[in-house]
Amino acid sequence: MIFNCGKFQLNLNRPHVMGIVNVTPDSFSDGGKFAQTNLAVEHALKLVEEGADILDVGGESTRPNAVPVSLQEELDRVIPVIEVLVKQINIPLSIDTYKSQVMQAAIAAGASIVNDIRALQESDALSIVAASDAGVCLMHMQGTPQSMQINPQYTDVVSEVKAFLQQRLEVCEAADIARDRILLDPGFGFGKTRAHNIALIQHLASFSSLGQPLLVGLSRKSVLGQVTGHDVDARLYASVAASVISAMVGAKILRVHDVKATVEALKVVVAIQQ
Ligand code: YH5
């Protein structure tokens, strides 16, 4: 399975690791914009050394109840980081945003993938990606980051998430975004209860019927806290387990905070899948 994104062509015959690079003041102490950029770049380079295949740069927290940031603030956070990283590394950079102006600026700065929790539903997002050669990750979310965890409801979470992704895939195809540029993601934690997330993991293998590579983001998420009883800073083992389980049932890209541990665990998966 080949994934085309910008100048990169990823062979997804083995699971790939997408390392998370947050450029937000709550993850990087507030010593001004220059310091924030440097800390994010430093962290990104560490993830590359640890074996990341892709880096996902995000400037707005989309955790439940997170405060939205302005367009200008998001641009000021992520664009300098992308500009520095494209010159220093040779793996695809992904921009984690739903704002079309951020997508456009990030692609211009050298980002190869648009990772969109809104699946290109915001105005202009579809045409901006279509006019580029970037890859895209279409994710499912019920509601908005501000409201999504209040009372998530589904009749059948698996078929509803699948139908949404199928529909967004068709919209992308109609807009001339080739299938080999598209990743799909069930969106763990985005408008889902513990039971919804567990059901999606149980049926993850069935998402392969959509015919696209699957990206899974479970790293440190609440469902792992609910299962283990641990706070977000003590979810490493559960996160690694989640990546291993996901890869075993067909996930091609694992979006994670803990790259070194995940890369090593996935070597065992690869050895078994041979
Ligand atoms: C994702 O799944 N997630 S941002 C809450 C946490 C820990 C982590 C309570 N962007 C995804 O990582 N993009 C995010 O602890 C994403 N798939 C894709 N494609 C949320 C996040 C997180 C939230």
PDB file of N, CA and C in Angstrom, residues 93-188:
ATOM      1  N   LEU A  93       6.458  16.032   6.930  1.00  0.00           N
ATOM      2  CA  LEU A  93       5.885  16.813   8.024  1.00  0.00           C
ATOM      3  C   LEU A  93       4.387  16.924   7.785  1.00  0.00           C
ATOM      4  N   SER A  94       3.633  16.706   8.845  1.00  0.00           N
ATOM      5  CA  SER A  94       2.188  16.793   8.781  1.00  0.00           C
ATOM      6  C   SER A  94       1.751  18.006   9.593  1.00  0.00           C
ATOM      7  N   ILE A  95       0.714  18.704   9.120  1.00  0.00           N
ATOM      8  CA  ILE A  95       0.162  19.824   9.873  1.00  0.00           C
ATOM      9  C   ILE A  95      -1.188  19.414  10.450  1.00  0.00           C
ATOM     10  N   ASP A  96      -1.284  19.460  11.771  1.00  0.00           N
ATOM     11  CA  ASP A  96      -2.513  19.094  12.479  1.00  0.00           C
ATOM     12  C   ASP A  96      -3.363  20.354  12.639  1.00  0.00           C
ATOM     13  N   THR A  97      -4.288  20.541  11.708  1.00  0.00           N
ATOM     14  CA  THR A  97      -5.140  21.733  11.751  1.00  0.00           C
ATOM     15  C   THR A  97      -6.441  21.466  11.012  1.00  0.00           C
ATOM     16  N   TYR A  98      -7.491  22.254  11.342  1.00  0.00           N
ATOM     17  CA  TYR A  98      -8.709  22.204  10.534  1.00  0.00           C
ATOM     18  C   TYR A  98      -8.926  23.522   9.808  1.00  0.00           C
ATOM     19  N   LYS A  99      -8.016  24.488  10.038  1.00  0.00           N
ATOM     20  CA  LYS A  99      -8.170  25.810   9.419  1.00  0.00           C
ATOM     21  C   LYS A  99      -7.483  25.841   8.051  1.00  0.00           C
ATOM     22  N   SER A 100      -8.244  26.240   7.031  1.00  0.00           N
ATOM     23  CA  SER A 100      -7.713  26.186   5.670  1.00  0.00           C
ATOM     24  C   SER A 100      -6.511  27.122   5.481  1.00  0.00           C
ATOM     25  N   GLN A 101      -6.521  28.265   6.155  1.00  0.00           N
ATOM     26  CA  GLN A 101      -5.391  29.196   5.995  1.00  0.00           C
ATOM     27  C   GLN A 101      -4.107  28.615   6.588  1.00  0.00           C
ATOM     28  N   VAL A 102      -4.266  27.837   7.656  1.00  0.00           N
ATOM     29  CA  VAL A 102      -3.088  27.197   8.259  1.00  0.00           C
ATOM     30  C   VAL A 102      -2.588  26.079   7.333  1.00  0.00           C
ATOM     31  N   MET A 103      -3.543  25.329   6.743  1.00  0.00           N
ATOM     32  CA  MET A 103      -3.145  24.293   5.765  1.00  0.00           C
ATOM     33  C   MET A 103      -2.321  24.907   4.646  1.00  0.00           C
ATOM     34  N   GLN A 104      -2.851  25.999   4.070  1.00  0.00           N
ATOM     35  CA  GLN A 104      -2.207  26.646   2.928  1.00  0.00           C
ATOM     36  C   GLN A 104      -0.797  27.132   3.276  1.00  0.00           C
ATOM     37  N   ALA A 105      -0.674  27.814   4.419  1.00  0.00           N
ATOM     38  CA  ALA A 105       0.637  28.330   4.825  1.00  0.00           C
ATOM     39  C   ALA A 105       1.601  27.192   5.150  1.00  0.00           C
ATOM     40  N   ALA A 106       1.085  26.136   5.763  1.00  0.00           N
ATOM     41  CA  ALA A 106       1.953  25.008   6.128  1.00  0.00           C
ATOM     42  C   ALA A 106       2.452  24.277   4.879  1.00  0.00           C
ATOM     43  N   ILE A 107       1.575  24.098   3.904  1.00  0.00           N
ATOM     44  CA  ILE A 107       1.981  23.453   2.651  1.00  0.00           C
ATOM     45  C   ILE A 107       3.034  24.321   1.959  1.00  0.00           C
ATOM     46  N   ALA A 108       2.802  25.632   1.925  1.00  0.00           N
ATOM     47  CA  ALA A 108       3.770  26.551   1.314  1.00  0.00           C
ATOM     48  C   ALA A 108       5.117  26.491   2.029  1.00  0.00           C
ATOM     49  N   ALA A 109       5.077  26.251   3.338  1.00  0.00           N
ATOM     50  CA  ALA A 109       6.314  26.177   4.126  1.00  0.00           C
ATOM     51  C   ALA A 109       6.977  24.808   4.010  1.00  0.00           C
ATOM     52  N   GLY A 110       6.304  23.852   3.386  1.00  0.00           N
ATOM     53  CA  GLY A 110       6.939  22.554   3.151  1.00  0.00           C
ATOM     54  C   GLY A 110       6.271  21.352   3.783  1.00  0.00           C
ATOM     55  N   ALA A 111       5.115  21.535   4.417  1.00  0.00           N
ATOM     56  CA  ALA A 111       4.403  20.380   4.984  1.00  0.00           C
ATOM     57  C   ALA A 111       3.907  19.471   3.858  1.00  0.00           C
ATOM     58  N   SER A 112       3.949  18.159   4.082  1.00  0.00           N
ATOM     59  CA  SER A 112       3.579  17.174   3.058  1.00  0.00           C
ATOM     60  C   SER A 112       2.233  16.513   3.315  1.00  0.00           C
ATOM     61  N   ILE A 113       1.724  16.654   4.537  1.00  0.00           N
ATOM     62  CA  ILE A 113       0.459  16.005   4.903  1.00  0.00           C
ATOM     63  C   ILE A 113      -0.405  17.006   5.654  1.00  0.00           C
ATOM     64  N   VAL A 114      -1.712  17.006   5.347  1.00  0.00           N
ATOM     65  CA  VAL A 114      -2.687  17.760   6.130  1.00  0.00           C
ATOM     66  C   VAL A 114      -3.437  16.754   6.996  1.00  0.00           C
ATOM     67  N   ASN A 115      -3.306  16.910   8.306  1.00  0.00           N
ATOM     68  CA  ASN A 115      -3.997  16.033   9.254  1.00  0.00           C
ATOM     69  C   ASN A 115      -5.159  16.812   9.839  1.00  0.00           C
ATOM     70  N   ASP A 116      -6.379  16.494   9.383  1.00  0.00           N
ATOM     71  CA  ASP A 116      -7.525  17.352   9.682  1.00  0.00           C
ATOM     72  C   ASP A 116      -8.594  16.610  10.487  1.00  0.00           C
ATOM     73  N   ILE A 117      -8.764  17.009  11.740  1.00  0.00           N
ATOM     74  CA  ILE A 117      -9.801  16.409  12.589  1.00  0.00           C
ATOM     75  C   ILE A 117     -11.210  16.727  12.079  1.00  0.00           C
ATOM     76  N   ARG A 118     -11.331  17.685  11.149  1.00  0.00           N
ATOM     77  CA  ARG A 118     -12.638  18.029  10.558  1.00  0.00           C
ATOM     78  C   ARG A 118     -12.804  17.431   9.160  1.00  0.00           C
ATOM     79  N   ALA A 119     -11.820  16.646   8.726  1.00  0.00           N
ATOM     80  CA  ALA A 119     -11.926  15.905   7.455  1.00  0.00           C
ATOM     81  C   ALA A 119     -12.245  16.806   6.259  1.00  0.00           C
ATOM     82  N   LEU A 120     -11.619  17.980   6.216  1.00  0.00           N
ATOM     83  CA  LEU A 120     -11.739  18.951   5.105  1.00  0.00           C
ATOM     84  C   LEU A 120     -13.162  19.490   4.933  1.00  0.00           C
ATOM     85  N   GLN A 121     -13.889  19.640   6.047  1.00  0.00           N
ATOM     86  CA  GLN A 121     -15.250  20.183   5.955  1.00  0.00           C
ATOM     87  C   GLN A 121     -15.292  21.700   6.074  1.00  0.00           C
ATOM     88  N   GLU A 122     -14.228  22.322   6.595  1.00  0.00           N
ATOM     89  CA  GLU A 122     -14.211  23.784   6.685  1.00  0.00           C
ATOM     90  C   GLU A 122     -14.091  24.368   5.270  1.00  0.00           C
ATOM     91  N   SER A 123     -14.614  25.595   5.091  1.00  0.00           N
ATOM     92  CA  SER A 123     -14.601  26.142   3.732  1.00  0.00           C
ATOM     93  C   SER A 123     -13.167  26.331   3.236  1.00  0.00           C
ATOM     94  N   ASP A 124     -12.952  26.014   1.975  1.00  0.00           N
ATOM     95  CA  ASP A 124     -11.675  26.133   1.252  1.00  0.00           C
ATOM     96  C   ASP A 124     -10.676  25.017   1.558  1.00  0.00           C
ATOM     97  N   ALA A 125     -10.915  24.226   2.597  1.00  0.00           N
ATOM     98  CA  ALA A 125      -9.932  23.188   2.962  1.00  0.00           C
ATOM     99  C   ALA A 125      -9.769  22.173   1.823  1.00  0.00           C
ATOM    100  N   LEU A 126     -10.893  21.751   1.271  1.00  0.00           N
ATOM    101  CA  LEU A 126     -10.873  20.743   0.209  1.00  0.00           C
ATOM    102  C   LEU A 126     -10.095  21.245  -1.016  1.00  0.00           C
ATOM    103  N   SER A 127     -10.392  22.475  -1.438  1.00  0.00           N
ATOM    104  CA  SER A 127      -9.758  22.993  -2.660  1.00  0.00           C
ATOM    105  C   SER A 127      -8.274  23.264  -2.441  1.00  0.00           C
ATOM    106  N   ILE A 128      -7.900  23.658  -1.226  1.00  0.00           N
ATOM    107  CA  ILE A 128      -6.483  23.913  -0.959  1.00  0.00           C
ATOM    108  C   ILE A 128      -5.680  22.611  -1.023  1.00  0.00           C
ATOM    109  N   VAL A 129      -6.215  21.555  -0.428  1.00  0.00           N
ATOM    110  CA  VAL A 129      -5.514  20.270  -0.488  1.00  0.00           C
ATOM    111  C   VAL A 129      -5.507  19.743  -1.930  1.00  0.00           C
ATOM    112  N   ALA A 130      -6.654  19.898  -2.616  1.00  0.00           N
ATOM    113  CA  ALA A 130      -6.744  19.409  -4.003  1.00  0.00           C
ATOM    114  C   ALA A 130      -5.730  20.108  -4.905  1.00  0.00           C
ATOM    115  N   ALA A 131      -5.517  21.397  -4.668  1.00  0.00           N
ATOM    116  CA  ALA A 131      -4.592  22.162  -5.510  1.00  0.00           C
ATOM    117  C   ALA A 131      -3.128  21.879  -5.185  1.00  0.00           C
ATOM    118  N   SER A 132      -2.893  21.125  -4.117  1.00  0.00           N
ATOM    119  CA  SER A 132      -1.521  20.793  -3.730  1.00  0.00           C
ATOM    120  C   SER A 132      -1.249  19.327  -4.062  1.00  0.00           C
ATOM    121  N   ASP A 133      -0.037  18.875  -3.728  1.00  0.00           N
ATOM    122  CA  ASP A 133       0.238  17.434  -3.867  1.00  0.00           C
ATOM    123  C   ASP A 133       0.359  16.788  -2.487  1.00  0.00           C
ATOM    124  N   ALA A 134      -0.142  17.470  -1.465  1.00  0.00           N
ATOM    125  CA  ALA A 134      -0.050  16.946  -0.099  1.00  0.00           C
ATOM    126  C   ALA A 134      -0.963  15.733   0.092  1.00  0.00           C
ATOM    127  N   GLY A 135      -0.577  14.874   1.008  1.00  0.00           N
ATOM    128  CA  GLY A 135      -1.462  13.819   1.462  1.00  0.00           C
ATOM    129  C   GLY A 135      -2.415  14.394   2.490  1.00  0.00           C
ATOM    130  N   VAL A 136      -3.458  13.631   2.818  1.00  0.00           N
ATOM    131  CA  VAL A 136      -4.423  14.131   3.797  1.00  0.00           C
ATOM    132  C   VAL A 136      -4.919  12.986   4.675  1.00  0.00           C
ATOM    133  N   CYS A 137      -5.116  13.298   5.963  1.00  0.00           N
ATOM    134  CA  CYS A 137      -5.757  12.342   6.863  1.00  0.00           C
ATOM    135  C   CYS A 137      -7.144  12.866   7.198  1.00  0.00           C
ATOM    136  N   LEU A 138      -8.160  12.089   6.847  1.00  0.00           N
ATOM    137  CA  LEU A 138      -9.561  12.438   7.136  1.00  0.00           C
ATOM    138  C   LEU A 138      -9.963  11.748   8.426  1.00  0.00           C
ATOM    139  N   MET A 139     -10.315  12.541   9.450  1.00  0.00           N
ATOM    140  CA  MET A 139     -10.673  11.960  10.746  1.00  0.00           C
ATOM    141  C   MET A 139     -12.144  12.180  11.065  1.00  0.00           C
ATOM    142  N   HIS A 140     -12.726  11.219  11.768  1.00  0.00           N
ATOM    143  CA  HIS A 140     -14.107  11.365  12.235  1.00  0.00           C
ATOM    144  C   HIS A 140     -14.148  12.042  13.603  1.00  0.00           C
ATOM    145  N   MET A 141     -15.080  12.983  13.732  1.00  0.00           N
ATOM    146  CA  MET A 141     -15.342  13.598  15.044  1.00  0.00           C
ATOM    147  C   MET A 141     -16.842  13.842  15.135  1.00  0.00           C
ATOM    148  N   GLN A 142     -17.432  13.576  16.293  1.00  0.00           N
ATOM    149  CA  GLN A 142     -18.823  13.976  16.529  1.00  0.00           C
ATOM    150  C   GLN A 142     -18.803  15.250  17.355  1.00  0.00           C
ATOM    151  N   GLY A 143     -19.407  16.320  16.848  1.00  0.00           N
ATOM    152  CA  GLY A 143     -19.418  17.598  17.559  1.00  0.00           C
ATOM    153  C   GLY A 143     -18.155  18.389  17.303  1.00  0.00           C
ATOM    154  N   THR A 144     -17.821  19.272  18.246  1.00  0.00           N
ATOM    155  CA  THR A 144     -16.621  20.095  18.144  1.00  0.00           C
ATOM    156  C   THR A 144     -15.755  19.814  19.376  1.00  0.00           C
ATOM    157  N   PRO A 145     -14.457  20.163  19.316  1.00  0.00           N
ATOM    158  CA  PRO A 145     -13.606  19.909  20.496  1.00  0.00           C
ATOM    159  C   PRO A 145     -14.196  20.491  21.789  1.00  0.00           C
ATOM    160  N   GLN A 146     -14.939  21.602  21.670  1.00  0.00           N
ATOM    161  CA  GLN A 146     -15.513  22.239  22.867  1.00  0.00           C
ATOM    162  C   GLN A 146     -16.664  21.418  23.448  1.00  0.00           C
ATOM    163  N   SER A 147     -17.416  20.752  22.567  1.00  0.00           N
ATOM    164  CA  SER A 147     -18.654  20.114  23.029  1.00  0.00           C
ATOM    165  C   SER A 147     -18.653  18.598  22.928  1.00  0.00           C
ATOM    166  N   MET A 148     -17.646  18.030  22.266  1.00  0.00           N
ATOM    167  CA  MET A 148     -17.757  16.637  21.804  1.00  0.00           C
ATOM    168  C   MET A 148     -17.891  15.591  22.912  1.00  0.00           C
ATOM    169  N   GLN A 149     -17.353  15.900  24.111  1.00  0.00           N
ATOM    170  CA  GLN A 149     -17.387  14.876  25.162  1.00  0.00           C
ATOM    171  C   GLN A 149     -18.585  15.037  26.121  1.00  0.00           C
ATOM    172  N   ILE A 150     -19.506  15.973  25.791  1.00  0.00           N
ATOM    173  CA  ILE A 150     -20.628  16.219  26.703  1.00  0.00           C
ATOM    174  C   ILE A 150     -21.581  15.027  26.729  1.00  0.00           C
ATOM    175  N   ASN A 151     -22.043  14.598  25.568  1.00  0.00           N
ATOM    176  CA  ASN A 151     -22.947  13.446  25.542  1.00  0.00           C
ATOM    177  C   ASN A 151     -22.910  12.737  24.183  1.00  0.00           C
ATOM    178  N   PRO A 152     -21.776  12.084  23.875  1.00  0.00           N
ATOM    179  CA  PRO A 152     -21.663  11.439  22.565  1.00  0.00           C
ATOM    180  C   PRO A 152     -22.695  10.320  22.427  1.00  0.00           C
ATOM    181  N   GLN A 153     -23.377  10.292  21.292  1.00  0.00           N
ATOM    182  CA  GLN A 153     -24.418   9.283  21.076  1.00  0.00           C
ATOM    183  C   GLN A 153     -24.366   8.716  19.668  1.00  0.00           C
ATOM    184  N   TYR A 154     -24.487   7.413  19.585  1.00  0.00           N
ATOM    185  CA  TYR A 154     -24.544   6.712  18.305  1.00  0.00           C
ATOM    186  C   TYR A 154     -25.562   5.584  18.426  1.00  0.00           C
ATOM    187  N   THR A 155     -26.166   5.208  17.307  1.00  0.00           N
ATOM    188  CA  THR A 155     -26.933   3.971  17.270  1.00  0.00           C
ATOM    189  C   THR A 155     -25.965   2.807  17.101  1.00  0.00           C
ATOM    190  N   ASP A 156     -25.015   2.996  16.169  1.00  0.00           N
ATOM    191  CA  ASP A 156     -23.991   1.984  15.897  1.00  0.00           C
ATOM    192  C   ASP A 156     -22.717   2.728  15.546  1.00  0.00           C
ATOM    193  N   VAL A 157     -21.848   2.905  16.550  1.00  0.00           N
ATOM    194  CA  VAL A 157     -20.678   3.779  16.363  1.00  0.00           C
ATOM    195  C   VAL A 157     -19.810   3.315  15.199  1.00  0.00           C
ATOM    196  N   VAL A 158     -19.615   2.008  15.057  1.00  0.00           N
ATOM    197  CA  VAL A 158     -18.714   1.503  14.016  1.00  0.00           C
ATOM    198  C   VAL A 158     -19.255   1.837  12.624  1.00  0.00           C
ATOM    199  N   SER A 159     -20.532   1.537  12.389  1.00  0.00           N
ATOM    200  CA  SER A 159     -21.055   1.797  11.035  1.00  0.00           C
ATOM    201  C   SER A 159     -21.225   3.287  10.775  1.00  0.00           C
ATOM    202  N   GLU A 160     -21.511   4.078  11.804  1.00  0.00           N
ATOM    203  CA  GLU A 160     -21.658   5.520  11.593  1.00  0.00           C
ATOM    204  C   GLU A 160     -20.320   6.188  11.275  1.00  0.00           C
ATOM    205  N   VAL A 161     -19.268   5.789  11.991  1.00  0.00           N
ATOM    206  CA  VAL A 161     -17.941   6.348  11.717  1.00  0.00           C
ATOM    207  C   VAL A 161     -17.480   5.919  10.324  1.00  0.00           C
ATOM    208  N   LYS A 162     -17.721   4.672  10.002  1.00  0.00           N
ATOM    209  CA  LYS A 162     -17.321   4.149   8.693  1.00  0.00           C
ATOM    210  C   LYS A 162     -18.059   4.882   7.566  1.00  0.00           C
ATOM    211  N   ALA A 163     -19.360   5.093   7.746  1.00  0.00           N
ATOM    212  CA  ALA A 163     -20.154   5.780   6.712  1.00  0.00           C
ATOM    213  C   ALA A 163     -19.666   7.215   6.521  1.00  0.00           C
ATOM    214  N   PHE A 164     -19.330   7.880   7.616  1.00  0.00           N
ATOM    215  CA  PHE A 164     -18.797   9.251   7.514  1.00  0.00           C
ATOM    216  C   PHE A 164     -17.497   9.265   6.712  1.00  0.00           C
ATOM    217  N   LEU A 165     -16.582   8.358   7.047  1.00  0.00           N
ATOM    218  CA  LEU A 165     -15.287   8.329   6.363  1.00  0.00           C
ATOM    219  C   LEU A 165     -15.464   7.986   4.881  1.00  0.00           C
ATOM    220  N   GLN A 166     -16.383   7.066   4.593  1.00  0.00           N
ATOM    221  CA  GLN A 166     -16.679   6.702   3.200  1.00  0.00           C
ATOM    222  C   GLN A 166     -17.181   7.924   2.427  1.00  0.00           C
ATOM    223  N   GLN A 167     -18.058   8.692   3.057  1.00  0.00           N
ATOM    224  CA  GLN A 167     -18.626   9.879   2.421  1.00  0.00           C
ATOM    225  C   GLN A 167     -17.548  10.950   2.185  1.00  0.00           C
ATOM    226  N   ARG A 168     -16.685  11.174   3.167  1.00  0.00           N
ATOM    227  CA  ARG A 168     -15.612  12.171   2.984  1.00  0.00           C
ATOM    228  C   ARG A 168     -14.604  11.715   1.934  1.00  0.00           C
ATOM    229  N   LEU A 169     -14.377  10.404   1.873  1.00  0.00           N
ATOM    230  CA  LEU A 169     -13.499   9.835   0.845  1.00  0.00           C
ATOM    231  C   LEU A 169     -14.057  10.124  -0.542  1.00  0.00           C
ATOM    232  N   GLU A 170     -15.366   9.965  -0.704  1.00  0.00           N
ATOM    233  CA  GLU A 170     -16.012  10.230  -1.995  1.00  0.00           C
ATOM    234  C   GLU A 170     -15.936  11.712  -2.353  1.00  0.00           C
ATOM    235  N   VAL A 171     -16.131  12.580  -1.355  1.00  0.00           N
ATOM    236  CA  VAL A 171     -16.015  14.024  -1.598  1.00  0.00           C
ATOM    237  C   VAL A 171     -14.603  14.373  -2.063  1.00  0.00           C
ATOM    238  N   CYS A 172     -13.604  13.763  -1.447  1.00  0.00           N
ATOM    239  CA  CYS A 172     -12.211  14.016  -1.848  1.00  0.00           C
ATOM    240  C   CYS A 172     -11.937  13.527  -3.258  1.00  0.00           C
ATOM    241  N   GLU A 173     -12.421  12.340  -3.560  1.00  0.00           N
ATOM    242  CA  GLU A 173     -12.232  11.794  -4.908  1.00  0.00           C
ATOM    243  C   GLU A 173     -12.867  12.696  -5.953  1.00  0.00           C
ATOM    244  N   ALA A 174     -14.082  13.175  -5.664  1.00  0.00           N
ATOM    245  CA  ALA A 174     -14.788  14.071  -6.589  1.00  0.00           C
ATOM    246  C   ALA A 174     -14.028  15.379  -6.777  1.00  0.00           C
ATOM    247  N   ALA A 175     -13.243  15.769  -5.762  1.00  0.00           N
ATOM    248  CA  ALA A 175     -12.453  17.001  -5.852  1.00  0.00           C
ATOM    249  C   ALA A 175     -11.065  16.734  -6.430  1.00  0.00           C
ATOM    250  N   ASP A 176     -10.872  15.522  -6.952  1.00  0.00           N
ATOM    251  CA  ASP A 176      -9.603  15.162  -7.607  1.00  0.00           C
ATOM    252  C   ASP A 176      -8.435  14.972  -6.651  1.00  0.00           C
ATOM    253  N   ILE A 177      -8.727  14.589  -5.428  1.00  0.00           N
ATOM    254  CA  ILE A 177      -7.655  14.150  -4.527  1.00  0.00           C
ATOM    255  C   ILE A 177      -7.569  12.636  -4.690  1.00  0.00           C
ATOM    256  N   ALA A 178      -6.459  12.185  -5.285  1.00  0.00           N
ATOM    257  CA  ALA A 178      -6.331  10.761  -5.611  1.00  0.00           C
ATOM    258  C   ALA A 178      -6.346   9.913  -4.345  1.00  0.00           C
ATOM    259  N   ARG A 179      -6.842   8.705  -4.498  1.00  0.00           N
ATOM    260  CA  ARG A 179      -6.959   7.790  -3.359  1.00  0.00           C
ATOM    261  C   ARG A 179      -5.629   7.488  -2.677  1.00  0.00           C
ATOM    262  N   ASP A 180      -4.554   7.516  -3.474  1.00  0.00           N
ATOM    263  CA  ASP A 180      -3.244   7.196  -2.882  1.00  0.00           C
ATOM    264  C   ASP A 180      -2.670   8.361  -2.071  1.00  0.00           C
ATOM    265  N   ARG A 181      -3.478   9.416  -1.906  1.00  0.00           N
ATOM    266  CA  ARG A 181      -3.073  10.543  -1.040  1.00  0.00           C
ATOM    267  C   ARG A 181      -3.906  10.600   0.239  1.00  0.00           C
ATOM    268  N   ILE A 182      -4.765   9.605   0.454  1.00  0.00           N
ATOM    269  CA  ILE A 182      -5.761   9.732   1.529  1.00  0.00           C
ATOM    270  C   ILE A 182      -5.617   8.663   2.614  1.00  0.00           C
ATOM    271  N   LEU A 183      -5.540   9.128   3.865  1.00  0.00           N
ATOM    272  CA  LEU A 183      -5.557   8.265   5.048  1.00  0.00           C
ATOM    273  C   LEU A 183      -6.893   8.455   5.756  1.00  0.00           C
ATOM    274  N   LEU A 184      -7.361   7.419   6.415  1.00  0.00           N
ATOM    275  CA  LEU A 184      -8.599   7.518   7.196  1.00  0.00           C
ATOM    276  C   LEU A 184      -8.322   7.218   8.669  1.00  0.00           C
ATOM    277  N   ASP A 185      -9.125   7.842   9.538  1.00  0.00           N
ATOM    278  CA  ASP A 185      -8.872   7.758  10.982  1.00  0.00           C
ATOM    279  C   ASP A 185     -10.215   7.799  11.724  1.00  0.00           C
ATOM    280  N   PRO A 186     -10.521   6.788  12.543  1.00  0.00           N
ATOM    281  CA  PRO A 186     -11.798   6.783  13.270  1.00  0.00           C
ATOM    282  C   PRO A 186     -11.907   7.876  14.334  1.00  0.00           C
ATOM    283  N   GLY A 187     -10.806   8.521  14.688  1.00  0.00           N
ATOM    284  CA  GLY A 187     -10.871   9.647  15.612  1.00  0.00           C
ATOM    285  C   GLY A 187     -11.157   9.264  17.051  1.00  0.00           C
ATOM    286  N   PHE A 188     -10.271   8.470  17.621  1.00  0.00           N
ATOM    287  CA  PHE A 188     -10.458   8.042  19.016  1.00  0.00           C
ATOM    288  C   PHE A 188     -10.516   9.248  19.952  1.00  0.00           C
TER     289      PHE A 188
END
